[in-house]
Short mmCIF file of C-alpha atoms and ligand atoms in Angstrom, two decimals:
data_model
loop_
_atom_site.label_atom_id
_atom_site.label_comp_id
_atom_site.label_asym_id
_atom_site.label_seq_id
_atom_site.Cartn_x
_atom_site.Cartn_y
_atom_site.Cartn_z
CA MET A 3 12.13 -37.02 -6.78
CA ILE A 4 10.92 -34.67 -4.51
CA THR A 5 10.50 -35.93 -1.20
CA ARG A 6 8.21 -34.82 2.03
CA GLU A 7 11.32 -34.73 3.97
CA SER A 8 12.93 -32.20 1.64
CA CYS A 9 9.70 -29.94 1.97
CA VAL A 10 9.75 -30.18 5.70
CA ALA A 11 13.46 -29.24 5.43
CA GLN A 12 12.36 -26.21 3.51
CA ASP A 13 9.75 -25.19 6.08
CA ARG A 14 12.18 -25.41 8.70
CA ASP A 15 14.49 -22.71 6.94
CA ASP A 16 11.80 -20.62 6.12
CA PRO A 17 12.45 -16.94 6.93
CA LEU A 18 8.60 -16.50 6.85
CA GLY A 19 7.81 -19.32 8.55
CA PHE A 20 6.86 -17.68 11.79
CA ALA A 21 4.09 -15.80 10.12
CA ARG A 22 1.66 -18.81 10.19
CA ASP A 23 0.93 -18.02 13.81
CA ARG A 24 -0.41 -14.94 12.70
CA PHE A 25 -3.32 -16.83 11.44
CA GLU A 26 -6.28 -18.75 12.89
CA LEU A 27 -6.45 -21.67 10.71
CA PRO A 28 -8.50 -24.89 11.12
CA PRO A 29 -6.76 -28.16 11.83
CA SER A 30 -6.35 -30.75 8.96
CA THR A 31 -7.17 -28.14 6.47
CA ILE A 32 -4.66 -26.98 3.39
CA TYR A 33 -6.11 -23.78 2.66
CA LEU A 34 -4.95 -22.97 -1.21
CA ASP A 35 -7.85 -20.60 -1.65
CA GLY A 36 -6.29 -17.46 -0.15
CA ASN A 37 -6.71 -15.94 -3.56
CA SER A 38 -10.58 -16.22 -3.15
CA LEU A 39 -10.86 -15.66 0.47
CA GLY A 40 -7.78 -14.93 2.72
CA ALA A 41 -7.57 -17.07 5.92
CA LEU A 42 -8.40 -15.04 9.44
CA PRO A 43 -5.36 -13.10 10.85
CA ARG A 44 -5.50 -13.47 14.93
CA SER A 45 -5.41 -9.73 15.23
CA VAL A 46 -8.92 -9.47 13.81
CA ARG A 47 -10.98 -11.23 16.43
CA GLY A 48 -9.79 -8.86 19.42
CA ARG A 49 -10.39 -5.76 17.18
CA MET A 50 -13.82 -6.64 16.43
CA ASP A 51 -14.72 -7.55 19.93
CA ALA A 52 -13.67 -4.03 21.07
CA ALA A 53 -15.26 -2.41 18.10
CA VAL A 54 -18.58 -3.86 18.62
CA THR A 55 -18.62 -3.96 22.40
CA THR A 56 -17.10 -0.57 23.21
CA GLU A 57 -17.15 1.63 20.31
CA TRP A 58 -20.68 0.53 18.78
CA GLY A 59 -22.38 -1.03 21.85
CA ARG A 60 -21.10 1.89 24.50
CA ASP A 61 -20.17 4.72 22.78
CA LEU A 62 -22.63 4.65 20.03
CA VAL A 63 -22.53 7.50 17.37
CA GLY A 64 -20.03 9.23 19.22
CA SER A 65 -17.49 6.69 17.94
CA TRP A 66 -17.27 8.56 14.59
CA ASN A 67 -15.16 11.07 16.27
CA THR A 68 -13.91 9.23 19.13
CA ALA A 69 -12.73 6.03 17.60
CA GLY A 70 -11.70 7.40 14.44
CA TRP A 71 -14.49 6.05 12.25
CA TYR A 72 -14.79 8.99 10.09
CA ASP A 73 -11.06 9.06 9.09
CA ALA A 74 -10.76 5.34 8.60
CA PRO A 75 -10.89 5.16 4.78
CA GLY A 76 -8.06 7.24 4.36
CA ARG A 77 -6.07 5.89 7.68
CA VAL A 78 -6.23 2.38 6.54
CA GLY A 79 -5.26 3.19 3.06
CA ALA A 80 -2.12 4.93 4.50
CA LYS A 81 -1.62 1.70 6.42
CA LEU A 82 -1.82 -0.34 3.18
CA ALA A 83 0.08 2.02 0.69
CA PRO A 84 3.57 0.63 1.59
CA LEU A 85 2.50 -2.75 0.30
CA LEU A 86 1.53 -1.18 -3.00
CA GLY A 87 4.43 1.15 -3.44
CA ALA A 88 2.31 4.15 -3.19
CA GLY A 89 2.31 7.42 -1.16
CA ALA A 90 0.02 7.27 1.96
CA HIS A 91 -2.06 10.10 0.38
CA GLU A 92 -2.74 8.11 -2.62
CA VAL A 93 -4.49 5.38 -1.50
CA THR A 94 -8.21 4.94 0.13
CA ILE A 95 -10.41 1.68 1.10
CA THR A 96 -13.84 1.92 -0.22
CA ASP A 97 -16.66 0.10 -1.99
CA SER A 98 -15.95 -3.06 -4.17
CA ILE A 99 -13.54 -3.75 -7.08
CA SER A 100 -16.34 -3.33 -9.64
CA VAL A 101 -17.84 -0.28 -8.24
CA ASN A 102 -14.37 1.64 -7.98
CA LEU A 103 -13.65 0.37 -11.38
CA PHE A 104 -16.57 2.02 -12.72
CA LYS A 105 -15.95 5.01 -10.78
CA LEU A 106 -12.09 5.48 -11.88
CA LEU A 107 -13.30 4.57 -15.51
CA VAL A 108 -15.49 7.37 -15.70
CA ALA A 109 -13.03 9.66 -13.91
CA ALA A 110 -10.31 8.85 -16.27
CA ALA A 111 -12.27 9.45 -19.26
CA ARG A 112 -13.10 13.08 -17.79
CA LEU A 113 -9.15 13.35 -17.56
CA ARG A 114 -8.78 12.64 -21.12
CA PRO A 115 -11.85 14.65 -22.65
CA GLY A 116 -12.24 14.26 -26.57
CA ARG A 117 -11.08 10.62 -26.81
CA THR A 118 -13.17 8.13 -28.12
CA GLU A 119 -12.46 4.81 -26.60
CA ILE A 120 -11.99 2.61 -23.49
CA LEU A 121 -9.30 -0.37 -24.12
CA ALA A 122 -9.68 -3.34 -21.92
CA GLU A 123 -8.31 -6.76 -21.79
CA ALA A 124 -9.84 -9.47 -23.33
CA GLY A 125 -10.20 -12.41 -20.88
CA ASN A 126 -10.08 -10.28 -17.72
CA PHE A 127 -12.41 -11.01 -14.68
CA PRO A 128 -15.59 -10.94 -16.33
CA SER A 129 -17.28 -8.00 -13.69
CA ASP A 130 -14.56 -5.80 -14.95
CA ASN A 131 -15.42 -6.19 -18.31
CA HIS A 132 -19.08 -5.58 -17.57
CA ILE A 133 -18.42 -2.58 -16.15
CA VAL A 134 -16.37 -1.39 -18.90
CA GLU A 135 -19.13 -1.99 -21.17
CA SER A 136 -21.44 -0.12 -19.13
CA ALA A 137 -19.35 2.72 -18.39
CA ALA A 138 -18.53 3.06 -22.09
CA ARG A 139 -22.20 2.98 -23.01
CA MET A 140 -23.05 5.62 -20.85
CA LEU A 141 -20.04 7.96 -21.76
CA GLY A 142 -20.65 7.47 -25.42
CA LEU A 143 -17.12 5.69 -25.73
CA ALA A 144 -16.28 2.61 -27.81
CA ALA A 145 -15.13 -0.39 -25.67
CA ARG A 146 -12.57 -2.33 -27.01
CA PHE A 147 -11.12 -5.68 -26.01
CA VAL A 148 -7.77 -7.18 -26.49
CA PRO A 149 -5.69 -9.64 -24.76
CA ALA A 150 -3.38 -8.46 -22.27
CA SER A 151 -0.38 -9.22 -23.97
CA GLU A 152 -1.58 -6.82 -26.71
CA ILE A 153 -2.52 -3.75 -24.79
CA ALA A 154 0.83 -1.95 -25.27
CA ASP A 155 0.26 -2.15 -29.14
CA ALA A 156 -3.20 -1.66 -29.36
CA VAL A 157 -3.48 1.41 -27.63
CA THR A 158 -3.73 4.72 -29.61
CA GLU A 159 -4.32 8.21 -29.32
CA ASP A 160 -8.21 7.72 -29.29
CA THR A 161 -7.87 5.69 -25.98
CA ALA A 162 -8.77 7.60 -23.13
CA VAL A 163 -7.84 4.74 -20.50
CA ALA A 164 -6.53 1.25 -21.00
CA THR A 165 -7.70 -1.19 -18.11
CA LEU A 166 -6.38 -4.79 -17.34
CA SER A 167 -5.09 -6.90 -14.40
CA HIS A 168 -1.79 -7.10 -13.30
CA VAL A 169 -2.12 -10.64 -12.41
CA ASN A 170 -4.88 -12.56 -14.59
CA TYR A 171 -7.34 -14.17 -12.17
CA ARG A 172 -7.31 -17.41 -14.22
CA SER A 173 -3.74 -17.99 -15.18
CA ALA A 174 -1.74 -15.76 -12.93
CA LEU A 175 -0.27 -14.58 -15.74
CA MET A 176 1.52 -11.14 -14.37
CA GLN A 177 2.40 -7.93 -16.59
CA ASP A 178 4.89 -5.89 -16.77
CA MET A 179 3.27 -3.09 -15.15
CA GLU A 180 6.08 -0.49 -15.96
CA ALA A 181 6.55 -1.36 -19.74
CA VAL A 182 2.64 -1.54 -20.31
CA THR A 183 1.66 1.89 -18.42
CA ALA A 184 4.75 3.50 -20.53
CA ALA A 185 3.13 2.11 -23.73
CA ILE A 186 -0.08 3.63 -22.69
CA HIS A 187 1.35 6.91 -21.63
CA ALA A 188 3.13 6.77 -25.17
CA LYS A 189 -0.37 7.48 -26.67
CA GLY A 190 -1.30 9.97 -23.97
CA ALA A 191 -3.92 7.60 -22.31
CA LEU A 192 -4.13 6.73 -18.89
CA ALA A 193 -3.66 3.26 -16.84
CA LEU A 194 -5.82 1.61 -14.63
CA TRP A 195 -4.76 -1.52 -12.93
CA ASP A 196 -6.68 -4.28 -11.46
CA LEU A 197 -4.55 -5.45 -8.43
CA ALA A 198 -7.09 -8.18 -7.11
CA HIS A 199 -4.54 -10.81 -7.20
CA SER A 200 -1.54 -8.69 -6.80
CA SER A 201 -2.14 -6.73 -3.49
CA GLY A 202 -0.47 -8.44 -0.45
CA ALA A 203 1.09 -11.51 -2.89
CA VAL A 204 3.66 -10.06 -4.90
CA VAL A 205 5.98 -6.79 -4.87
CA LEU A 206 4.20 -3.85 -6.10
CA ASP A 207 5.65 -0.47 -6.99
CA LEU A 208 2.75 1.71 -8.41
CA ALA A 209 4.85 4.96 -7.88
CA ARG A 210 8.10 3.26 -10.05
CA SER A 211 5.48 1.75 -12.79
CA GLY A 212 3.75 5.22 -13.56
CA ALA A 213 0.42 3.74 -12.75
CA ASP A 214 -2.29 6.53 -13.01
CA LEU A 215 -5.03 4.60 -11.32
CA ALA A 216 -5.35 1.06 -9.58
CA VAL A 217 -7.95 -0.98 -7.74
CA GLY A 218 -7.46 -3.86 -5.68
CA CYS A 219 -9.01 -6.26 -3.15
CA GLY A 220 -9.11 -6.63 0.42
CA TYR A 221 -10.51 -10.10 1.12
CA LYS A 222 -8.03 -12.13 -0.98
CA TYR A 223 -4.33 -12.05 -0.10
CA LEU A 224 -4.74 -9.22 2.26
CA ASN A 225 -7.17 -11.11 4.37
CA GLY A 226 -9.48 -8.55 5.17
CA GLY A 227 -12.50 -10.75 5.67
CA PRO A 228 -15.46 -11.65 3.42
CA GLY A 229 -16.76 -8.58 1.39
CA ALA A 230 -13.84 -6.68 2.87
CA PRO A 231 -13.83 -3.13 1.27
CA SER A 232 -11.37 -2.49 -1.95
CA HIS A 233 -8.47 -0.28 -2.17
CA VAL A 234 -8.21 2.40 -4.71
CA PHE A 235 -5.12 4.14 -5.65
CA VAL A 236 -5.07 7.86 -7.46
CA ALA A 237 -1.72 9.00 -8.37
CA GLU A 238 -1.04 12.25 -6.60
CA ARG A 239 -0.54 13.86 -10.04
CA HIS A 240 -4.18 13.28 -10.80
CA GLN A 241 -5.95 14.22 -7.77
CA ALA A 242 -6.41 17.95 -8.31
CA ALA A 243 -8.57 17.18 -11.40
CA PHE A 244 -10.01 13.75 -10.22
CA ASP A 245 -13.95 13.83 -10.76
CA GLN A 246 -15.44 10.50 -10.36
CA PRO A 247 -19.26 10.32 -10.72
CA LEU A 248 -20.61 8.96 -7.69
CA THR A 249 -20.81 12.11 -5.93
CA GLY A 250 -22.14 11.17 -2.76
CA TRP A 251 -21.73 12.89 0.55
CA PHE A 252 -18.48 11.32 2.00
CA GLY A 253 -16.54 12.72 -1.32
CA HIS A 254 -17.93 16.23 -0.41
CA ALA A 255 -15.40 18.87 1.18
CA ASP A 256 -17.93 19.30 3.78
CA PRO A 257 -20.41 17.18 4.12
CA PHE A 258 -21.83 17.95 7.63
CA ARG A 259 -22.66 21.60 6.29
CA PHE A 260 -25.63 19.78 4.61
CA GLY A 261 -25.43 22.57 1.95
CA ASP A 262 -26.67 22.50 -1.46
CA GLY A 263 -24.46 21.45 -4.60
CA PHE A 264 -21.71 19.22 -4.51
CA ALA A 265 -17.99 20.54 -3.68
CA ARG A 266 -15.75 17.71 -4.04
CA ALA A 267 -13.25 16.76 -1.31
CA ASP A 268 -9.51 17.58 -1.95
CA GLY A 269 -7.18 14.41 -2.36
CA ILE A 270 -8.17 10.73 -1.99
CA ARG A 271 -11.05 11.58 -0.21
CA ALA A 272 -12.69 12.61 -3.40
CA VAL A 273 -13.18 8.72 -4.33
CA LEU A 274 -15.33 7.99 -1.49
CA CYS A 275 -19.11 8.23 -1.90
CA SER A 276 -21.02 6.77 1.07
CA THR A 277 -20.85 6.04 4.82
CA PRO A 278 -18.02 3.15 4.88
CA PRO A 279 -18.75 -0.26 6.21
CA ILE A 280 -17.09 0.54 9.47
CA LEU A 281 -16.89 -3.11 10.98
CA SER A 282 -15.50 -4.37 7.69
CA LEU A 283 -12.77 -1.30 7.56
CA LEU A 284 -11.70 -1.99 11.04
CA ALA A 285 -11.14 -5.65 10.49
CA PHE A 286 -9.40 -5.12 7.31
CA GLU A 287 -7.29 -2.71 9.42
CA ALA A 288 -6.42 -5.17 11.87
CA ALA A 289 -5.97 -7.78 9.42
CA LEU A 290 -2.95 -5.69 7.93
CA ASP A 291 -0.99 -6.37 11.18
CA ALA A 292 -0.31 -9.82 9.51
CA PHE A 293 2.19 -7.91 7.09
CA HIS A 294 3.85 -6.27 10.01
CA GLY A 295 7.56 -6.08 9.41
CA ILE A 296 7.54 -8.63 6.11
CA ASP A 297 9.43 -7.56 3.26
CA MET A 298 7.22 -7.73 0.19
CA ARG A 299 10.36 -8.90 -1.62
CA ASP A 300 10.78 -12.11 0.44
CA LEU A 301 7.00 -12.64 0.42
CA ALA A 302 6.68 -12.96 -3.26
CA ALA A 303 10.10 -14.98 -3.40
CA LYS A 304 8.23 -17.51 -1.21
CA GLY A 305 5.24 -17.41 -3.35
CA ARG A 306 7.12 -18.18 -6.29
CA ALA A 307 8.83 -20.75 -4.59
CA LEU A 308 5.74 -22.37 -3.07
CA CYS A 309 4.06 -22.31 -6.69
CA GLY A 310 7.19 -23.70 -8.20
CA LEU A 311 7.46 -26.87 -6.08
CA PHE A 312 3.68 -27.26 -6.73
CA ILE A 313 4.26 -27.02 -10.67
CA ALA A 314 7.50 -29.43 -9.97
CA LEU A 315 5.25 -32.13 -8.00
CA VAL A 316 2.26 -31.78 -10.91
CA ASP A 317 4.87 -32.48 -13.43
CA GLU A 318 6.13 -35.54 -11.52
CA ARG A 319 2.90 -36.89 -10.37
CA LEU A 320 0.02 -35.20 -11.89
CA ALA A 321 0.80 -35.08 -15.51
CA ARG A 322 0.31 -38.57 -16.45
CA PHE A 323 -3.41 -38.18 -15.53
CA GLY A 324 -3.93 -35.77 -17.98
CA VAL A 325 -3.49 -32.68 -15.67
CA SER A 326 -1.78 -29.86 -17.57
CA LEU A 327 -0.49 -26.63 -16.64
CA ALA A 328 -2.63 -23.44 -17.29
CA SER A 329 -0.50 -20.81 -16.00
CA PRO A 330 3.31 -19.54 -16.74
CA ARG A 331 6.11 -21.89 -15.56
CA ASP A 332 8.16 -18.93 -15.32
CA GLY A 333 7.89 -17.64 -11.71
CA THR A 334 8.96 -13.91 -12.98
CA VAL A 335 5.75 -13.38 -15.01
CA ARG A 336 3.30 -15.53 -12.45
CA GLY A 337 1.32 -14.25 -9.66
CA SER A 338 1.01 -16.47 -6.44
CA HIS A 339 -1.56 -18.89 -7.76
CA VAL A 340 -1.41 -21.89 -10.21
CA SER A 341 -4.27 -23.08 -12.22
CA LEU A 342 -4.45 -26.83 -13.72
CA ARG A 343 -6.66 -28.27 -16.36
CA HIS A 344 -8.32 -31.69 -16.04
CA PRO A 345 -11.91 -32.55 -17.72
CA GLU A 346 -12.75 -33.55 -14.15
CA ALA A 347 -11.50 -30.66 -12.49
CA PHE A 348 -14.96 -29.78 -11.13
CA GLY A 349 -15.29 -33.26 -9.20
CA ILE A 350 -11.60 -33.32 -8.16
CA VAL A 351 -12.04 -29.89 -6.55
CA ARG A 352 -15.02 -31.25 -4.62
CA ALA A 353 -13.21 -34.32 -3.66
CA LEU A 354 -10.37 -32.39 -2.49
CA ILE A 355 -12.62 -30.24 -0.44
CA ARG A 356 -14.06 -33.16 1.24
CA ARG A 357 -10.58 -34.15 2.42
CA GLY A 358 -9.63 -30.85 3.73
CA ILE A 359 -7.62 -29.37 0.73
CA ILE A 360 -9.32 -26.17 -0.14
CA GLY A 361 -8.95 -24.75 -3.86
CA ASP A 362 -11.46 -23.82 -6.12
CA PHE A 363 -12.98 -24.33 -9.73
CA ARG A 364 -13.11 -22.02 -12.54
CA SER A 365 -15.44 -23.11 -15.47
CA PRO A 366 -15.14 -24.87 -17.60
CA ASP A 367 -11.96 -27.04 -16.45
CA ALA A 368 -9.60 -25.26 -14.26
CA MET A 369 -8.70 -26.14 -10.87
CA ARG A 370 -7.10 -22.91 -9.22
CA PHE A 371 -4.59 -23.25 -6.15
CA GLY A 372 -3.58 -20.16 -4.37
CA PHE A 373 -0.34 -20.24 -2.52
CA ALA A 374 -0.62 -17.34 0.32
CA PRO A 375 3.17 -16.98 1.62
CA LEU A 376 2.29 -15.95 4.95
CA TYR A 377 0.27 -19.22 6.31
CA LEU A 378 1.39 -21.73 3.72
CA GLY A 379 4.22 -24.13 3.88
CA PHE A 380 6.18 -26.26 1.65
CA ALA A 381 5.16 -29.63 2.99
CA ASP A 382 1.53 -28.17 2.78
CA VAL A 383 2.33 -28.27 -0.96
CA PHE A 384 3.61 -31.90 -0.94
CA ASP A 385 0.52 -33.13 0.97
CA ALA A 386 -1.75 -31.17 -1.50
CA VAL A 387 -0.35 -32.82 -4.43
CA ALA A 388 -0.32 -36.28 -2.77
CA ALA A 389 -4.04 -35.80 -2.26
CA ILE A 390 -4.97 -34.48 -5.81
CA GLU A 391 -3.09 -37.72 -7.07
CA ASP A 392 -4.97 -39.79 -4.82
CA VAL A 393 -8.14 -38.16 -5.74
CA ILE A 394 -7.44 -38.70 -9.57
CA ARG A 395 -6.19 -42.25 -9.22
CA HIS A 396 -9.34 -43.39 -7.27
CA ARG A 397 -11.86 -41.28 -9.34
CA ALA A 398 -12.91 -40.07 -5.72
CA TRP A 399 -15.32 -37.54 -7.39
CA ARG A 400 -17.71 -40.48 -8.22
CA ASP A 401 -18.83 -40.86 -4.51
CA LEU A 402 -19.85 -37.39 -4.44
CA ALA A 403 -23.36 -36.24 -4.24
CA PRO A 404 -24.71 -34.04 -7.09
CA ILE A 405 -24.38 -30.45 -6.15
CA GLU A 406 -26.99 -27.87 -6.19
CA ALA A 407 -26.62 -25.62 -9.34
CA GLY A 408 -25.95 -21.95 -8.27
CA ALA A 409 -23.22 -22.44 -5.72
CA VAL A 410 -20.29 -20.67 -4.96
CA THR A 411 -17.21 -22.59 -6.74
C1 PLP B 518 -9.42 -9.93 -10.89
C2 PLP B 518 -10.82 -9.71 -10.25
N1 PLP B 518 -11.51 -8.33 -10.42
C3 PLP B 518 -12.45 -7.85 -9.90
C4 PLP B 518 -13.33 -8.60 -8.94
C5 PLP B 518 -14.72 -8.38 -8.00
O1 PLP B 518 -14.55 -7.95 -7.17
P1 PLP B 518 -15.50 -7.15 -6.37
O2 PLP B 518 -16.69 -8.25 -5.88
O3 PLP B 518 -15.13 -6.40 -5.24
O4 PLP B 518 -16.16 -6.35 -7.31
C6 PLP B 518 -12.56 -9.91 -8.76
C7 PLP B 518 -13.38 -11.00 -7.64
O5 PLP B 518 -12.72 -12.12 -7.24
C8 PLP B 518 -11.28 -10.31 -9.30
O6 PLP B 518 -10.83 -11.27 -9.06
#
């Protein structure tokens, strides 16, 4: 039987335990939703204050030059790049995942003219596949969907680009990026990865994996704040011919000449379209300080250990109540969250939130718990499972008022 004492001892020996102090977390809360909205890094508040008070409030428009606002997308991309295993000049920060996915799909199709389809992951985050369908329709290509495990076999010489998540948002199943990319390349297609549930949570080596293009999320494990802009990776070898469809002035080679005709910027800047959301970008830049000095291999190992402990406790204490595991048991093919199934999942998640245990619900019957290694400990995991057991044992959701339709779950 796993005891709370053994979990406390694990926290005492945790080489990453110090990182929790890099975050502001509310008391009496166990935050298991960093895979949806990461916690607030302490480094952000002061940076926001300076950005608002001095840069915006006092220096006004001059801050585009004096405070480095203009260069922020590339500068922050370079700061993030080591966490992705990418070159500093291969990453930028801009727009949202869905918007960037659209840009990259069209750019990929333009890099593979004459090919007739986009291959995509069935069961991927719905927004991704809505974008795939629309981009395919616009380009006159077919959109074909197969499960992630079948992408490598399904890709053909008609495929322009294959796109899938590295870590599935629901199950947390993690793909072998290197092997899948190699299979995609064997047919001459491009590999476009969604890193939403990977960046800041697992070890990524985009260079070694051979990825062509990738998008990722700023507001989940990277803790960039609500609506933080997304990141985009374009491998250096594709940058010279990279041609994305949203040809706004921030992707222009010389935007302040205000000339007619579009001339694409060199390098990763060609991914940009519009004026960046500077406050969000600066918050994200500061948030990345929380990763300073952290080896991603240690971080991922802690994530696996936290999830592994959670699963062991679920087996021990929750299986008898009809809770089943909807994520891989094998930590080497799992991201940093765990999904459970139960017919009352919605009510359980709501009752847990009332007790300060914050996870999320994914329709129809999944409870999703994220284990952000920088600010969670092993005793947190123990306490969370004890709370889930108590909620189910007492059917605590029956005491809750009905929720309004349309709420964020
Ligand atoms: C896997 C995945 N892809 C895409 C998105 C959509 O991101 P955005 O709102 O930035 O378009 C999400 C959002 O949670 C996601 O989890």
